[in-house]
PDB file of C-alpha atoms in Angstrom:
ATOM      1  CA  GLN A   1    -154.291  51.006 -62.389  1.00 93.00           C
ATOM      2  CA  VAL A   2    -151.288  52.016 -64.062  1.00 94.00           C
ATOM      3  CA  GLN A   3    -149.985  55.497 -62.888  1.00 97.00           C
ATOM      4  CA  LEU A   4    -146.996  57.584 -63.742  1.00 98.00           C
ATOM      5  CA  VAL A   5    -146.292  60.522 -61.528  1.00 98.00           C
ATOM      6  CA  GLN A   6    -143.467  62.941 -62.516  1.00 98.00           C
ATOM      7  CA  SER A   7    -141.423  65.469 -60.557  1.00 98.00           C
ATOM      8  CA  GLY A   8    -142.198  69.080 -60.298  1.00 98.00           C
ATOM      9  CA  ALA A   9    -141.403  71.998 -62.481  1.00 98.00           C
ATOM     10  CA  GLU A  10    -137.707  73.160 -62.799  1.00 98.00           C
ATOM     11  CA  VAL A  11    -135.921  76.469 -63.746  1.00 98.00           C
ATOM     12  CA  LYS A  12    -132.381  76.162 -64.897  1.00 98.00           C
ATOM     13  CA  LYS A  13    -129.876  78.460 -66.403  1.00 98.00           C
ATOM     14  CA  PRO A  14    -128.221  77.856 -69.779  1.00 98.00           C
ATOM     15  CA  GLY A  15    -125.387  75.280 -69.685  1.00 97.00           C
ATOM     16  CA  ALA A  16    -126.822  73.579 -66.576  1.00 98.00           C
ATOM     17  CA  SER A  17    -128.310  70.099 -66.291  1.00 98.00           C
ATOM     18  CA  VAL A  18    -131.653  68.810 -65.118  1.00 98.00           C
ATOM     19  CA  LYS A  19    -132.798  65.342 -63.842  1.00 98.00           C
ATOM     20  CA  ALA A  20    -136.604  64.662 -63.932  1.00 98.00           C
ATOM     21  CA  SER A  21    -138.216  61.655 -62.396  1.00 98.00           C
ATOM     22  CA  CYS A  22    -141.154  59.413 -63.216  1.00 98.00           C
ATOM     23  CA  LYS A  23    -142.599  57.114 -60.525  1.00 98.00           C
ATOM     24  CA  ALA A  24    -144.670  54.178 -61.709  1.00 98.00           C
ATOM     25  CA  SER A  25    -147.241  52.281 -59.943  1.00 96.00           C
ATOM     26  CA  GLY A  26    -150.075  49.782 -60.659  1.00 95.00           C
ATOM     27  CA  TYR A  27    -148.005  47.173 -62.729  1.00 94.00           C
ATOM     28  CA  THR A  28    -144.757  45.281 -62.606  1.00 94.00           C
ATOM     29  CA  PHE A  29    -142.225  47.987 -63.239  1.00 95.00           C
ATOM     30  CA  THR A  30    -139.519  45.858 -64.772  1.00 94.00           C
ATOM     31  CA  ASN A  31    -141.827  44.250 -67.403  1.00 92.00           C
ATOM     32  CA  TYR A  32    -142.408  47.348 -69.452  1.00 93.00           C
ATOM     33  CA  GLY A  33    -140.145  50.040 -70.674  1.00 95.00           C
ATOM     34  CA  ILE A  34    -140.501  53.896 -70.362  1.00 97.00           C
ATOM     35  CA  SER A  35    -140.195  56.458 -73.144  1.00 97.00           C
ATOM     36  CA  TRP A  36    -139.583  60.062 -72.698  1.00 98.00           C
ATOM     37  CA  VAL A  37    -141.371  62.610 -74.924  1.00 98.00           C
ATOM     38  CA  ARG A  38    -141.088  66.433 -74.906  1.00 98.00           C
ATOM     39  CA  GLN A  39    -143.262  69.296 -76.074  1.00 98.00           C
ATOM     40  CA  ALA A  40    -141.852  72.861 -76.556  1.00 98.00           C
ATOM     41  CA  PRO A  41    -144.422  75.690 -75.985  1.00 97.00           C
ATOM     42  CA  GLY A  42    -146.983  75.581 -78.713  1.00 96.00           C
ATOM     43  CA  GLN A  43    -145.162  72.860 -80.556  1.00 97.00           C
ATOM     44  CA  GLY A  44    -145.731  69.242 -81.294  1.00 98.00           C
ATOM     45  CA  LEU A  45    -144.533  65.888 -79.584  1.00 98.00           C
ATOM     46  CA  GLU A  46    -140.883  64.847 -79.880  1.00 98.00           C
ATOM     47  CA  TRP A  47    -139.694  61.430 -78.738  1.00 97.00           C
ATOM     48  CA  MET A  48    -136.528  61.658 -76.824  1.00 98.00           C
ATOM     49  CA  GLY A  49    -135.807  57.795 -76.093  1.00 97.00           C
ATOM     50  CA  TRP A  50    -136.609  54.655 -74.268  1.00 96.00           C
ATOM     51  CA  ILE A  51    -135.312  52.768 -71.440  1.00 96.00           C
ATOM     52  CA  ASN A  52    -135.750  49.001 -70.720  1.00 95.00           C
ATOM     53  CA  THR A  53    -136.505  49.119 -67.131  1.00 96.00           C
ATOM     54  CA  TYR A  54    -135.576  45.378 -66.709  1.00 95.00           C
ATOM     55  CA  ASN A  55    -131.921  45.588 -67.773  1.00 96.00           C
ATOM     56  CA  GLY A  56    -131.334  49.493 -68.030  1.00 97.00           C
ATOM     57  CA  ASN A  57    -130.687  49.272 -71.834  1.00 96.00           C
ATOM     58  CA  THR A  58    -131.510  52.558 -73.646  1.00 97.00           C
ATOM     59  CA  ASN A  59    -132.192  53.834 -77.119  1.00 95.00           C
ATOM     60  CA  TYR A  60    -131.869  57.527 -77.531  1.00 96.00           C
ATOM     61  CA  GLY A  61    -133.222  59.789 -80.412  1.00 95.00           C
ATOM     62  CA  GLN A  62    -130.491  60.973 -82.666  1.00 94.00           C
ATOM     63  CA  ARG A  63    -131.051  64.585 -81.712  1.00 94.00           C
ATOM     64  CA  PHE A  64    -130.312  63.941 -78.072  1.00 95.00           C
ATOM     65  CA  GLN A  65    -127.390  61.474 -78.342  1.00 94.00           C
ATOM     66  CA  GLY A  66    -124.446  62.480 -76.030  1.00 95.00           C
ATOM     67  CA  ARG A  67    -126.731  65.036 -74.141  1.00 97.00           C
ATOM     68  CA  VAL A  68    -129.259  62.782 -72.515  1.00 98.00           C
ATOM     69  CA  THR A  69    -129.085  59.915 -70.052  1.00 98.00           C
ATOM     70  CA  MET A  70    -132.040  57.774 -69.059  1.00 98.00           C
ATOM     71  CA  THR A  71    -131.749  55.451 -65.976  1.00 98.00           C
ATOM     72  CA  ARG A  72    -134.038  53.650 -63.546  1.00 98.00           C
ATOM     73  CA  ASP A  73    -134.116  52.539 -59.970  1.00 98.00           C
ATOM     74  CA  THR A  74    -136.103  49.302 -59.787  1.00 97.00           C
ATOM     75  CA  SER A  75    -136.321  49.491 -55.838  1.00 97.00           C
ATOM     76  CA  THR A  76    -138.324  52.610 -56.116  1.00 97.00           C
ATOM     77  CA  ARG A  77    -139.976  51.981 -59.424  1.00 98.00           C
ATOM     78  CA  THR A  78    -138.550  55.264 -60.766  1.00 98.00           C
ATOM     79  CA  ALA A  79    -137.337  56.275 -64.159  1.00 98.00           C
ATOM     80  CA  TYR A  80    -135.072  59.309 -64.571  1.00 98.00           C
ATOM     81  CA  LEU A  81    -134.294  61.669 -67.423  1.00 98.00           C
ATOM     82  CA  GLU A  82    -131.048  63.684 -67.317  1.00 98.00           C
ATOM     83  CA  LEU A  83    -130.507  66.403 -69.880  1.00 98.00           C
ATOM     84  CA  ARG A  84    -127.161  68.327 -69.937  1.00 98.00           C
ATOM     85  CA  SER A  85    -125.888  71.579 -71.506  1.00 97.00           C
ATOM     86  CA  LEU A  86    -129.300  73.143 -71.418  1.00 98.00           C
ATOM     87  CA  SER A  87    -130.246  75.972 -73.757  1.00 97.00           C
ATOM     88  CA  SER A  88    -133.504  77.939 -74.158  1.00 97.00           C
ATOM     89  CA  ASP A  89    -134.424  75.529 -76.823  1.00 97.00           C
ATOM     90  CA  ASP A  90    -134.788  72.894 -74.136  1.00 98.00           C
ATOM     91  CA  THR A  91    -137.624  74.903 -72.606  1.00 98.00           C
ATOM     92  CA  ALA A  92    -140.525  72.419 -72.813  1.00 98.00           C
ATOM     93  CA  VAL A  93    -142.833  69.951 -70.933  1.00 98.00           C
ATOM     94  CA  TYR A  94    -141.296  66.579 -70.504  1.00 98.00           C
ATOM     95  CA  TYR A  95    -143.511  63.559 -70.395  1.00 98.00           C
ATOM     96  CA  CYS A  96    -142.884  60.102 -69.427  1.00 98.00           C
ATOM     97  CA  ALA A  97    -144.929  57.221 -71.072  1.00 97.00           C
ATOM     98  CA  PHE A  98    -145.548  53.562 -70.618  1.00 94.00           C
ATOM     99  CA  HIS A  99    -143.953  51.735 -73.539  1.00 92.00           C
ATOM    100  CA  PRO A 100    -143.359  48.052 -73.674  1.00 89.00           C
ATOM    101  CA  GLY A 101    -140.735  48.468 -76.466  1.00 83.00           C
ATOM    102  CA  PRO A 102    -139.680  46.463 -79.553  1.00 78.00           C
ATOM    103  CA  GLY A 103    -140.614  42.877 -79.959  1.00 76.00           C
ATOM    104  CA  SER A 104    -143.345  42.977 -77.281  1.00 81.00           C
ATOM    105  CA  GLY A 105    -146.257  42.955 -79.937  1.00 81.00           C
ATOM    106  CA  SER A 106    -147.883  45.568 -77.861  1.00 84.00           C
ATOM    107  CA  ALA A 107    -148.191  49.282 -78.751  1.00 85.00           C
ATOM    108  CA  GLY A 108    -147.106  51.701 -76.095  1.00 87.00           C
ATOM    109  CA  PHE A 109    -147.947  55.184 -74.976  1.00 92.00           C
ATOM    110  CA  ASP A 110    -151.328  54.167 -73.401  1.00 93.00           C
ATOM    111  CA  TYR A 111    -150.458  55.786 -70.161  1.00 96.00           C
ATOM    112  CA  TRP A 112    -148.589  59.097 -69.601  1.00 98.00           C
ATOM    113  CA  GLY A 113    -147.215  61.103 -66.718  1.00 98.00           C
ATOM    114  CA  GLN A 114    -148.606  64.489 -66.109  1.00 98.00           C
ATOM    115  CA  GLY A 115    -145.496  66.192 -67.393  1.00 98.00           C
ATOM    116  CA  THR A 116    -142.644  68.164 -65.919  1.00 98.00           C
ATOM    117  CA  LEU A 117    -142.235  71.805 -67.088  1.00 98.00           C
ATOM    118  CA  LEU A 118    -138.666  72.775 -67.689  1.00 98.00           C
ATOM    119  CA  THR A 119    -137.753  76.405 -68.104  1.00 98.00           C
ATOM    120  CA  VAL A 120    -134.306  77.343 -69.265  1.00 98.00           C
ATOM    121  CA  SER A 121    -133.588  81.085 -68.857  1.00 97.00           C
ATOM    122  CA  SER A 122    -130.714  83.288 -67.665  1.00 95.00           C
TER     123      SER A 122
ATOM    124  CA  ASP B   1    -136.192  59.127 -89.808  1.00 88.00           C
ATOM    125  CA  VAL B   2    -139.621  58.255 -90.930  1.00 96.00           C
ATOM    126  CA  VAL B   3    -141.750  61.333 -91.638  1.00 98.00           C
ATOM    127  CA  LEU B   4    -145.339  61.360 -90.746  1.00 98.00           C
ATOM    128  CA  THR B   5    -147.316  64.127 -92.514  1.00 98.00           C
ATOM    129  CA  GLN B   6    -150.849  64.971 -91.274  1.00 98.00           C
ATOM    130  CA  SER B   7    -153.504  66.987 -93.113  1.00 98.00           C
ATOM    131  CA  PRO B   8    -155.173  69.172 -92.607  1.00 98.00           C
ATOM    132  CA  LEU B   9    -153.091  71.111 -89.796  1.00 98.00           C
ATOM    133  CA  SER B  10    -156.204  72.975 -88.820  1.00 98.00           C
ATOM    134  CA  LEU B  11    -159.793  71.488 -88.949  1.00 98.00           C
ATOM    135  CA  PRO B  12    -162.785  73.727 -88.021  1.00 98.00           C
ATOM    136  CA  VAL B  13    -165.792  71.519 -87.675  1.00 98.00           C
ATOM    137  CA  THR B  14    -169.494  72.169 -86.959  1.00 97.00           C
ATOM    138  CA  LEU B  15    -170.917  70.312 -83.965  1.00 98.00           C
ATOM    139  CA  GLY B  16    -172.466  67.024 -84.880  1.00 97.00           C
ATOM    140  CA  GLN B  17    -170.669  66.993 -88.274  1.00 98.00           C
ATOM    141  CA  PRO B  18    -168.014  64.377 -89.183  1.00 98.00           C
ATOM    142  CA  ALA B  19    -164.208  65.049 -89.126  1.00 98.00           C
ATOM    143  CA  SER B  20    -161.312  63.264 -90.828  1.00 98.00           C
ATOM    144  CA  ILE B  21    -157.561  63.583 -90.271  1.00 98.00           C
ATOM    145  CA  SER B  22    -155.043  62.011 -92.766  1.00 98.00           C
ATOM    146  CA  CYS B  23    -151.626  60.732 -91.692  1.00 98.00           C
ATOM    147  CA  ARG B  24    -149.108  59.691 -94.507  1.00 98.00           C
ATOM    148  CA  SER B  25    -145.823  58.009 -93.821  1.00 98.00           C
ATOM    149  CA  SER B  26    -142.591  58.286 -95.879  1.00 98.00           C
ATOM    150  CA  GLN B  27    -142.124  54.680 -95.454  1.00 97.00           C
ATOM    151  CA  SER B  28    -144.238  51.549 -94.918  1.00 97.00           C
ATOM    152  CA  LEU B  29    -145.135  51.082 -91.251  1.00 97.00           C
ATOM    153  CA  VAL B  30    -145.649  47.334 -91.355  1.00 96.00           C
ATOM    154  CA  TYR B  31    -143.277  45.794 -88.762  1.00 93.00           C
ATOM    155  CA  SER B  32    -141.494  42.459 -89.122  1.00 92.00           C
ATOM    156  CA  ASP B  33    -144.065  40.756 -86.807  1.00 91.00           C
ATOM    157  CA  GLY B  34    -146.814  41.804 -89.253  1.00 93.00           C
ATOM    158  CA  ASN B  35    -148.314  44.423 -87.048  1.00 93.00           C
ATOM    159  CA  THR B  36    -148.557  48.016 -88.052  1.00 95.00           C
ATOM    160  CA  TYR B  37    -147.630  50.296 -85.150  1.00 95.00           C
ATOM    161  CA  LEU B  38    -149.585  53.523 -85.985  1.00 97.00           C
ATOM    162  CA  ASN B  39    -151.259  55.117 -83.071  1.00 97.00           C
ATOM    163  CA  TRP B  40    -153.455  58.183 -82.789  1.00 98.00           C
ATOM    164  CA  PHE B  41    -153.506  60.495 -79.749  1.00 98.00           C
ATOM    165  CA  GLN B  42    -155.694  63.418 -78.577  1.00 98.00           C
ATOM    166  CA  GLN B  43    -154.258  66.285 -76.560  1.00 98.00           C
ATOM    167  CA  ARG B  44    -156.794  68.572 -75.007  1.00 97.00           C
ATOM    168  CA  PRO B  45    -155.589  72.040 -73.984  1.00 93.00           C
ATOM    169  CA  GLY B  46    -153.313  71.769 -70.880  1.00 93.00           C
ATOM    170  CA  GLN B  47    -153.414  68.037 -70.718  1.00 97.00           C
ATOM    171  CA  SER B  48    -151.145  65.222 -71.406  1.00 98.00           C
ATOM    172  CA  PRO B  49    -151.649  63.283 -74.643  1.00 98.00           C
ATOM    173  CA  ARG B  50    -154.172  60.427 -74.641  1.00 98.00           C
ATOM    174  CA  ARG B  51    -154.120  57.499 -76.806  1.00 97.00           C
ATOM    175  CA  LEU B  52    -157.217  56.982 -78.716  1.00 98.00           C
ATOM    176  CA  ILE B  53    -156.309  54.263 -81.346  1.00 97.00           C
ATOM    177  CA  TYR B  54    -153.465  51.798 -81.516  1.00 96.00           C
ATOM    178  CA  LYS B  55    -152.231  49.567 -84.377  1.00 96.00           C
ATOM    179  CA  ILE B  56    -154.366  51.510 -86.991  1.00 97.00           C
ATOM    180  CA  SER B  57    -157.803  50.643 -85.741  1.00 97.00           C
ATOM    181  CA  ASN B  58    -158.081  49.401 -82.120  1.00 97.00           C
ATOM    182  CA  ARG B  59    -159.870  51.864 -79.942  1.00 97.00           C
ATOM    183  CA  ASP B  60    -158.507  52.165 -76.432  1.00 96.00           C
ATOM    184  CA  SER B  61    -160.867  51.523 -73.457  1.00 95.00           C
ATOM    185  CA  GLY B  62    -163.193  54.426 -72.704  1.00 96.00           C
ATOM    186  CA  VAL B  63    -162.646  55.930 -76.212  1.00 97.00           C
ATOM    187  CA  PRO B  64    -166.134  56.881 -77.705  1.00 97.00           C
ATOM    188  CA  ASP B  65    -167.052  54.776 -80.586  1.00 96.00           C
ATOM    189  CA  ARG B  66    -167.438  57.916 -82.728  1.00 98.00           C
ATOM    190  CA  PHE B  67    -163.653  57.631 -83.226  1.00 98.00           C
ATOM    191  CA  SER B  68    -162.227  55.146 -85.670  1.00 98.00           C
ATOM    192  CA  GLY B  69    -158.995  54.587 -87.357  1.00 98.00           C
ATOM    193  CA  SER B  70    -158.234  52.939 -90.681  1.00 98.00           C
ATOM    194  CA  GLY B  71    -155.504  52.599 -93.379  1.00 98.00           C
ATOM    195  CA  SER B  72    -152.546  50.400 -94.264  1.00 97.00           C
ATOM    196  CA  GLY B  73    -149.021  50.592 -95.239  1.00 96.00           C
ATOM    197  CA  THR B  74    -148.244  54.274 -95.505  1.00 98.00           C
ATOM    198  CA  ASP B  75    -151.785  55.960 -95.454  1.00 98.00           C
ATOM    199  CA  PHE B  76    -153.869  56.219 -92.391  1.00 98.00           C
ATOM    200  CA  THR B  77    -157.069  58.058 -91.281  1.00 98.00           C
ATOM    201  CA  LEU B  78    -158.648  59.009 -88.075  1.00 98.00           C
ATOM    202  CA  LYS B  79    -162.351  59.710 -88.310  1.00 98.00           C
ATOM    203  CA  ILE B  80    -164.680  61.287 -85.838  1.00 98.00           C
ATOM    204  CA  SER B  81    -168.344  60.415 -86.944  1.00 98.00           C
ATOM    205  CA  ARG B  82    -170.087  63.347 -85.095  1.00 98.00           C
ATOM    206  CA  VAL B  83    -167.847  65.974 -83.462  1.00 98.00           C
ATOM    207  CA  GLU B  84    -168.677  66.890 -80.010  1.00 98.00           C
ATOM    208  CA  ALA B  85    -167.503  69.923 -78.012  1.00 97.00           C
ATOM    209  CA  GLU B  86    -165.100  67.824 -75.873  1.00 97.00           C
ATOM    210  CA  ASP B  87    -163.254  66.709 -79.041  1.00 98.00           C
ATOM    211  CA  VAL B  88    -161.501  70.112 -79.347  1.00 98.00           C
ATOM    212  CA  GLY B  89    -157.779  69.696 -79.141  1.00 98.00           C
ATOM    213  CA  VAL B  90    -154.743  68.531 -81.141  1.00 98.00           C
ATOM    214  CA  TYR B  91    -154.542  65.155 -82.749  1.00 98.00           C
ATOM    215  CA  TYR B  92    -151.315  63.423 -83.446  1.00 98.00           C
ATOM    216  CA  CYS B  93    -150.429  60.249 -85.328  1.00 98.00           C
ATOM    217  CA  MET B  94    -147.315  58.367 -84.182  1.00 97.00           C
ATOM    218  CA  GLN B  95    -145.440  55.353 -85.586  1.00 97.00           C
ATOM    219  CA  GLU B  96    -143.164  53.039 -83.445  1.00 94.00           C
ATOM    220  CA  THR B  97    -142.653  50.481 -86.053  1.00 94.00           C
ATOM    221  CA  HIS B  98    -139.266  51.915 -87.154  1.00 94.00           C
ATOM    222  CA  TRP B  99    -137.453  51.373 -83.863  1.00 84.00           C
ATOM    223  CA  PRO B 100    -135.343  53.054 -82.420  1.00 85.00           C
ATOM    224  CA  SER B 101    -136.698  56.064 -84.150  1.00 90.00           C
ATOM    225  CA  ILE B 102    -140.271  56.820 -82.977  1.00 94.00           C
ATOM    226  CA  THR B 103    -141.907  59.869 -84.842  1.00 97.00           C
ATOM    227  CA  PHE B 104    -145.034  61.820 -84.474  1.00 98.00           C
ATOM    228  CA  GLY B 105    -147.051  63.824 -87.003  1.00 98.00           C
ATOM    229  CA  GLN B 106    -147.138  67.608 -86.865  1.00 98.00           C
ATOM    230  CA  GLY B 107    -150.431  67.595 -85.234  1.00 98.00           C
ATOM    231  CA  THR B 108    -153.909  68.611 -86.357  1.00 98.00           C
ATOM    232  CA  ARG B 109    -155.828  71.305 -84.367  1.00 98.00           C
ATOM    233  CA  LEU B 110    -159.527  70.562 -84.230  1.00 98.00           C
ATOM    234  CA  GLU B 111    -161.794  73.452 -83.438  1.00 98.00           C
ATOM    235  CA  ILE B 112    -165.566  74.022 -83.380  1.00 97.00           C
ATOM    236  CA  LYS B 113    -166.815  76.413 -86.070  1.00 95.00           C
TER     237      LYS B 113
END
């Protein structure tokens, strides 16, 4: 069965960077993309971007352009989210989600990781 | 970006009664392949979101048949035929038609009266 297991909670200072991971199992990793979604405390869901795990191509949400980098390691079946220049507004739970991507004919987000809590505080 | 507007934002429902959530899009959600990539999610307190419905009306495996989705173009609805206690949570619609800008509705909080 498809599983996405994310890295543990992080505490960072303003201006720092964070790198979260999402380890996939139960399917052929390079056949399906991964999206990242975040949720600030008490707020709704916000899509951050998507990575094609086959070739590493990415699409980022406009709000995060220039501040986010999504990568993957096919040998360990792991996707990564790096966010730089952190501020308190980045305090949120960050989720990875299974997402085939455009042109696949399939809807995505049927499997989610458990979330990584990032706290940004001085 | 495509804006999804949900209503109501708060939905108090008596156990056993029906519930309905609307999701209206600022643009048509019909993709070039003819599909409409409008999904519905449930998020229970403290949990990751769970997809309930994909492409307007297809129920995910394990989702009770009291949940149903309908609509077309820019107007969509999630219905629960008889609300149960386990349905408490926040419900989101989401579109992935307008790539690469995926957007969610604001969320509708369902509570038991």
